[in-house]
Amino acid sequence: MSDIAKTELEHVNDARDLQITKADYARAIFKDKVTLLAVLFLAALVIFTAGASILAPHAPTGLNLRDGLLPPFSRGAQGEFYLFGTDELGRDMFSRLIYGARVSVSVGVIGALVSGLVGVFTGLTAGYKGGLYEDIVMRLVDGMLSLPSLLVALFVLFVLGGGFVNLILVFSILHWMVFARLSRGLALEARSSTYVRAAKALGATDMRIIFYHILPNVIPPILVLFTLEIATLILSEASLSFLGFGVQPPDPSWGLMIADGREHIRSAWWLVALPGIAIFLTALSLNLIANWLRAVTDPVQRWRWFAKG
């Protein structure tokens, strides 16, 4: 073994032996400037969306036709300042972006949370119990993954109608499988481990073993997938709202804002560019954080952040 390989192995063993605290993770974020920027952007997004009713200078659905299609950094007929301009109906783009973030991000987070709960429960129980139950679950997962998700979503929303609740329902139906497949693989690996055999010997029930022993040890990869799924669902919501099957007017969402502004894309670029940039930065930030989470929870890589020396 070369000296470089020996050094790498020593660092890996050191990182495995470390007792990593929350403060260590916080310091690790500051070591990675790109991840830090992503965290700061998402933190600002959460602050703006949570305080939209206070921070938004105008009502997101307030009409003012005299101030229609004003470019960014403009003033209206009565002296109102529009940081990001207005749309064709004179609605303030900055206020609509803030309230649109509340809708788009909420759909992503709640949709990923619901589908994650269903998928993790199904996958862990299938992987641990095995047998016929596992075969049925995995064949169902394979069948659902083979369906064109966008077409299924369009069909369901056509039947049920658009809206926030129906979007959550559709995303839960179409995304629980990815959590189930990952969780099942993690459970298969964990059920032969020493701590699971010890819990069985002590008489622990299957549900207690799954949720008190296996689940805490497999949370890191599930958390990474959860972060990625939020970004995926935000993009999916934007696509469906753009097609008219997502959030319905007058409620703002980033996808709906792009759909409304496409008719004026030549004369009023900001109507499409600003919500598009918001979607891009949010999805990019979530993917960067997911990549960082994967690295700091991987024993082979995390020594770069936590190993001493």
Coordinates of C-alpha atoms in Angstrom, one line a residue:
M1 CA 0.0 0.0 0.0
S2 CA 1.4 3.4 -1.0
D3 CA 2.0 6.2 1.6
I4 CA -0.9 8.2 0.1
A5 CA -3.3 5.3 0.5
K6 CA -2.1 4.7 4.0
T7 CA -2.7 8.4 4.9
E8 CA -6.2 8.3 3.4
L9 CA -7.1 5.1 5.4
E10 CA -5.8 6.7 8.6
H11 CA -8.0 9.7 8.0
V12 CA -11.0 7.6 7.3
N13 CA -10.5 5.6 10.5
D14 CA -10.0 8.8 12.5
A15 CA -13.3 10.2 11.1
R16 CA -15.2 7.0 12.0
D17 CA -14.0 7.3 15.6
L18 CA -14.9 10.9 16.0
Q19 CA -17.9 12.0 18.1
I20 CA -19.3 14.5 15.7
T21 CA -21.5 17.3 17.2
K22 CA -23.9 19.8 15.7
A23 CA -21.1 22.4 16.1
D24 CA -18.8 20.3 14.0
Y25 CA -21.4 20.2 11.2
A26 CA -21.8 24.0 11.5
R27 CA -18.0 24.5 11.2
A28 CA -18.0 22.1 8.2
I29 CA -20.5 24.3 6.4
F30 CA -18.2 27.3 6.8
K31 CA -15.4 25.3 5.3
D32 CA -17.3 24.8 2.1
K33 CA -18.0 28.3 0.8
V34 CA -20.3 27.1 -2.0
T35 CA -22.5 25.2 0.4
L36 CA -22.5 28.2 2.7
L37 CA -23.8 30.4 0.0
A38 CA -26.5 27.8 -0.8
V39 CA -27.5 27.7 2.9
L40 CA -27.6 31.5 3.2
F41 CA -29.8 31.7 0.0
L42 CA -32.3 29.1 1.4
A43 CA -32.3 30.8 4.8
A44 CA -33.1 34.1 3.1
L45 CA -35.8 32.4 1.1
V46 CA -37.4 30.9 4.2
I47 CA -37.3 34.3 6.0
F48 CA -39.0 36.1 3.0
T49 CA -41.6 33.4 2.6
A50 CA -42.4 33.2 6.3
G51 CA -42.7 36.9 6.6
A52 CA -44.3 37.6 3.2
S53 CA -47.2 39.4 4.7
I54 CA -44.8 41.9 6.4
L55 CA -42.0 42.1 3.9
A56 CA -44.1 42.3 0.7
P57 CA -44.6 46.0 -0.2
H58 CA -47.8 45.3 -2.2
A59 CA -50.6 42.8 -2.2
P60 CA -49.6 40.0 -4.7
T61 CA -53.0 40.1 -6.4
G62 CA -53.5 43.9 -6.2
L63 CA -54.3 45.3 -9.7
N64 CA -53.0 48.7 -10.9
L65 CA -53.5 48.8 -14.7
R66 CA -51.9 52.3 -14.9
D67 CA -48.6 50.7 -13.8
G68 CA -48.6 47.7 -16.1
L69 CA -45.4 46.3 -17.5
L70 CA -43.0 48.6 -15.6
P71 CA -39.4 47.4 -15.7
P72 CA -37.4 46.8 -12.5
F73 CA -36.4 49.8 -10.3
S74 CA -39.3 51.8 -11.6
R75 CA -41.8 54.1 -10.0
G76 CA -45.6 54.0 -10.7
A77 CA -48.0 56.8 -11.5
Q78 CA -48.5 57.6 -7.9
G79 CA -44.8 57.3 -6.9
E80 CA -44.9 53.6 -5.8
F81 CA -41.5 52.0 -6.1
Y82 CA -41.3 48.6 -7.8
L83 CA -38.1 46.8 -7.2
F84 CA -38.6 44.0 -9.7
G85 CA -41.1 45.9 -11.9
T86 CA -44.8 44.9 -12.6
D87 CA -46.6 42.5 -14.8
E88 CA -49.2 43.3 -17.4
L89 CA -51.9 43.9 -14.7
G90 CA -49.7 46.2 -12.7
R91 CA -49.1 43.6 -9.9
D92 CA -45.8 44.0 -8.1
M93 CA -43.3 41.3 -9.2
F94 CA -41.3 41.4 -6.0
S95 CA -44.4 40.7 -3.9
R96 CA -45.6 38.0 -6.3
L97 CA -42.2 36.3 -6.2
I98 CA -42.3 36.2 -2.4
Y99 CA -45.8 34.8 -2.2
G100 CA -45.0 32.5 -5.1
A101 CA -42.1 31.1 -3.2
R102 CA -44.4 30.3 -0.3
V103 CA -46.6 28.2 -2.6
S104 CA -43.8 26.6 -4.7
V105 CA -41.5 25.7 -1.7
S106 CA -44.5 24.5 0.4
V107 CA -45.5 22.1 -2.4
G108 CA -42.0 20.8 -2.6
V109 CA -41.4 20.3 1.1
I110 CA -44.9 18.9 1.9
G111 CA -44.9 16.7 -1.2
A112 CA -41.4 15.3 -0.4
L113 CA -42.4 14.8 3.3
V114 CA -45.6 12.9 2.6
S115 CA -44.1 10.7 -0.2
G116 CA -41.0 10.2 2.1
L117 CA -43.1 9.0 5.0
V118 CA -45.0 6.6 2.9
G119 CA -42.0 5.4 1.0
V120 CA -39.7 5.0 4.0
F121 CA -42.3 3.0 6.0
T122 CA -43.1 0.8 3.0
G123 CA -39.4 0.2 2.1
L124 CA -38.1 -0.4 5.6
T125 CA -40.9 -2.9 6.4
A126 CA -40.5 -4.7 3.0
G127 CA -36.7 -4.9 3.3
Y128 CA -36.8 -6.2 6.9
K129 CA -39.7 -8.6 6.6
G130 CA -38.9 -10.0 3.1
G131 CA -40.9 -12.8 1.7
L132 CA -44.1 -12.3 -0.3
Y133 CA -44.7 -8.8 1.2
E134 CA -41.4 -7.6 -0.2
D135 CA -42.1 -9.1 -3.6
I136 CA -45.4 -7.4 -3.8
V137 CA -44.0 -4.0 -2.7
M138 CA -41.1 -4.1 -5.1
R139 CA -43.1 -5.2 -8.1
L140 CA -45.5 -2.3 -7.3
V141 CA -42.5 0.0 -7.1
D142 CA -41.1 -1.3 -10.5
G143 CA -44.5 -0.8 -12.1
M144 CA -45.0 2.7 -10.8
L145 CA -41.5 3.7 -11.8
S146 CA -42.1 2.5 -15.4
L147 CA -45.0 5.0 -15.8
P148 CA -44.4 8.4 -17.4
S149 CA -44.9 10.5 -14.4
L150 CA -45.7 13.8 -16.2
L151 CA -48.5 12.2 -18.2
V152 CA -49.9 10.5 -15.1
A153 CA -49.8 13.8 -13.2
L154 CA -51.5 15.6 -16.1
F155 CA -54.3 12.9 -16.2
V156 CA -54.9 12.9 -12.5
L157 CA -55.0 16.7 -12.3
F158 CA -57.2 16.9 -15.3
V159 CA -59.7 14.6 -13.5
L160 CA -59.4 16.2 -10.0
G161 CA -58.5 19.7 -11.0
G162 CA -55.5 21.8 -10.2
G163 CA -54.7 23.3 -6.8
F164 CA -52.3 23.0 -3.9
V165 CA -53.9 19.9 -2.2
N166 CA -54.2 18.0 -5.5
L167 CA -50.6 18.7 -6.3
I168 CA -49.5 17.2 -3.0
L169 CA -51.7 14.1 -3.7
V170 CA -50.2 13.7 -7.1
F171 CA -46.6 14.1 -6.0
S172 CA -47.2 11.6 -3.1
I173 CA -48.5 9.0 -5.5
L174 CA -45.7 9.5 -8.0
H175 CA -42.7 9.9 -5.7
W176 CA -43.0 7.5 -2.8
M177 CA -41.4 4.7 -4.8
V178 CA -37.9 6.3 -4.9
F179 CA -37.9 6.5 -1.1
A180 CA -39.2 2.9 -0.9
R181 CA -36.5 1.5 -3.1
L182 CA -33.7 3.3 -1.2
S183 CA -35.2 2.3 2.2
R184 CA -35.6 -1.3 1.2
G185 CA -32.0 -1.6 0.2
L186 CA -30.8 0.0 3.5
A187 CA -33.1 -2.4 5.5
L188 CA -31.7 -5.4 3.6
E189 CA -28.2 -4.4 4.6
A190 CA -29.1 -3.5 8.2
R191 CA -31.2 -6.6 9.1
S192 CA -28.1 -8.8 9.2
S193 CA -26.2 -6.4 11.4
T194 CA -25.1 -7.2 14.9
Y195 CA -27.3 -4.6 16.6
V196 CA -30.4 -6.0 14.9
R197 CA -29.6 -9.6 15.9
A198 CA -29.0 -8.3 19.4
A199 CA -32.4 -6.6 19.5
K200 CA -34.1 -9.8 18.2
A201 CA -32.4 -11.8 20.9
L202 CA -33.7 -9.4 23.6
G203 CA -37.2 -9.9 22.3
A204 CA -37.8 -6.6 20.5
T205 CA -40.8 -6.5 18.1
D206 CA -40.4 -6.1 14.4
M207 CA -41.8 -2.5 14.5
R208 CA -39.5 -1.5 17.3
I209 CA -36.4 -2.9 15.5
I210 CA -37.4 -1.1 12.3
F211 CA -38.1 2.3 13.8
Y212 CA -35.9 2.4 16.9
H213 CA -32.8 0.5 15.6
I214 CA -32.7 0.5 11.8
L215 CA -34.3 3.9 11.0
P216 CA -31.9 6.0 13.0
N217 CA -28.9 4.4 11.3
V218 CA -30.2 4.9 7.8
I219 CA -31.4 8.5 8.1
P220 CA -28.4 10.2 6.4
P221 CA -29.0 8.7 2.9
I222 CA -32.8 9.2 3.3
L223 CA -32.1 12.9 4.2
V224 CA -30.0 13.4 1.1
L225 CA -32.8 11.9 -1.1
F226 CA -35.4 14.1 0.7
T227 CA -33.4 17.2 -0.1
L228 CA -33.1 16.2 -3.8
E229 CA -36.8 15.4 -3.9
I230 CA -37.7 18.9 -2.7
A231 CA -35.8 20.4 -5.7
T232 CA -37.4 17.9 -8.0
L233 CA -40.9 18.7 -6.8
I234 CA -40.4 22.4 -7.1
L235 CA -39.4 21.9 -10.7
S236 CA -42.4 19.6 -11.2
E237 CA -44.8 22.1 -9.7
A238 CA -43.4 24.8 -12.0
S239 CA -43.9 22.6 -15.0
L240 CA -47.5 21.7 -14.1
S241 CA -48.4 25.2 -13.2
F242 CA -46.9 26.4 -16.5
L243 CA -49.2 24.0 -18.3
G244 CA -52.2 25.2 -16.4
F245 CA -52.7 22.1 -14.2
G246 CA -51.0 23.2 -11.0
V247 CA -51.7 26.2 -8.8
Q248 CA -54.6 28.2 -10.1
P249 CA -54.9 32.0 -10.4
P250 CA -55.1 34.3 -8.6
D251 CA -52.7 32.5 -6.2
P252 CA -49.1 33.2 -7.4
S253 CA -46.6 30.4 -8.0
W254 CA -43.3 30.6 -9.9
G255 CA -44.5 28.3 -12.6
L256 CA -47.7 30.2 -13.0
M257 CA -45.8 33.5 -13.2
I258 CA -43.7 32.2 -16.1
A259 CA -46.8 31.0 -17.9
D260 CA -48.4 34.5 -17.4
G261 CA -45.3 36.3 -18.7
R262 CA -44.5 34.2 -21.8
E263 CA -46.8 36.3 -24.0
H264 CA -44.7 39.4 -23.1
I265 CA -41.3 37.7 -23.2
R266 CA -40.0 40.1 -25.9
S267 CA -41.1 43.3 -24.4
A268 CA -41.0 42.5 -20.6
W269 CA -38.2 40.0 -20.1
W270 CA -38.4 40.3 -16.3
L271 CA -41.8 38.5 -16.1
V272 CA -40.2 35.2 -17.1
A273 CA -36.6 35.8 -16.1
L274 CA -37.1 36.6 -12.4
P275 CA -39.3 33.5 -11.5
G276 CA -37.0 31.4 -13.7
I277 CA -33.9 32.6 -11.8
A278 CA -35.7 31.9 -8.5
I279 CA -36.5 28.4 -9.5
F280 CA -32.9 27.8 -10.8
L281 CA -31.2 29.2 -7.6
T282 CA -33.5 27.3 -5.3
A283 CA -33.1 23.9 -7.1
L284 CA -29.3 24.5 -7.4
S285 CA -29.0 25.4 -3.7
L286 CA -30.9 22.2 -2.6
N287 CA -28.7 20.1 -4.9
L288 CA -25.5 21.6 -3.4
I289 CA -26.7 21.0 0.1
A290 CA -27.7 17.4 -0.8
N291 CA -24.2 16.9 -2.2
W292 CA -22.6 18.3 1.0
L293 CA -24.9 16.1 3.2
R294 CA -23.8 13.0 1.2
A295 CA -20.2 13.8 1.6
V296 CA -20.2 14.6 5.4
T297 CA -22.3 11.5 6.2
D298 CA -20.1 9.2 4.1
P299 CA -17.3 7.6 6.3
V300 CA -15.0 7.4 3.3
Q301 CA -15.2 11.2 2.6
R302 CA -16.1 13.0 5.8
W303 CA -12.6 12.9 7.2
R304 CA -11.9 16.0 5.0
W305 CA -14.2 17.9 7.2
F306 CA -14.0 16.2 10.6
A307 CA -10.7 14.3 11.0
K308 CA -8.2 15.8 13.4
G309 CA -4.9 17.2 12.3

